[in-house]
Amino acid sequence: MEKKKTSTFAKITKVVIWIMLIAMVGSAILGAVMSVL
């Protein structure tokens, strides 16, 4: 049960990190597009 909980926590952490990365890249691209326009 503890092992499963750890893997679930790791999975959630990975998803959160991916969301943060995508958000940073998206905002950077949006900023570049806005500055060009």
Tab-separated table of C-alpha atoms in Angstrom:
chain	number	residue	atom	x	y	z
A	1	MET	CA	0.000	0.000	0.000
A	2	GLU	CA	2.847	2.380	0.839
A	3	LYS	CA	4.605	1.555	-2.425
A	4	LYS	CA	1.422	2.214	-4.422
A	5	LYS	CA	0.895	5.516	-2.588
A	6	THR	CA	4.459	6.572	-3.421
A	7	SER	CA	4.042	5.733	-7.116
A	8	THR	CA	0.740	7.631	-7.217
A	9	PHE	CA	2.394	10.643	-5.564
A	10	ALA	CA	5.273	10.448	-8.052
A	11	LYS	CA	2.782	10.291	-10.938
A	12	ILE	CA	0.912	13.359	-9.635
A	13	THR	CA	4.222	15.206	-9.167
A	14	LYS	CA	5.254	14.356	-12.748
A	15	VAL	CA	1.910	15.636	-14.092
A	16	VAL	CA	2.236	18.878	-12.095
A	17	ILE	CA	5.799	19.392	-13.401
A	18	TRP	CA	4.608	18.804	-16.989
A	19	ILE	CA	1.750	21.296	-16.542
A	20	MET	CA	4.186	23.890	-15.173
A	21	LEU	CA	6.614	23.318	-18.066
A	22	ILE	CA	3.835	23.597	-20.665
A	23	ALA	CA	2.508	26.745	-18.953
A	24	MET	CA	5.978	28.364	-18.945
A	25	VAL	CA	6.602	27.501	-22.611
A	26	GLY	CA	3.096	28.637	-23.557
A	27	SER	CA	3.461	31.979	-21.757
A	28	ALA	CA	6.916	32.491	-23.321
A	29	ILE	CA	5.531	31.853	-26.822
A	30	LEU	CA	2.535	34.096	-26.081
A	31	GLY	CA	4.867	36.880	-24.921
A	32	ALA	CA	6.990	36.527	-28.058
A	33	VAL	CA	3.912	36.644	-30.310
A	34	MET	CA	2.552	39.690	-28.458
A	35	SER	CA	5.881	41.541	-28.781
A	36	VAL	CA	5.997	40.740	-32.517
A	37	LEU	CA	2.430	41.972	-32.980
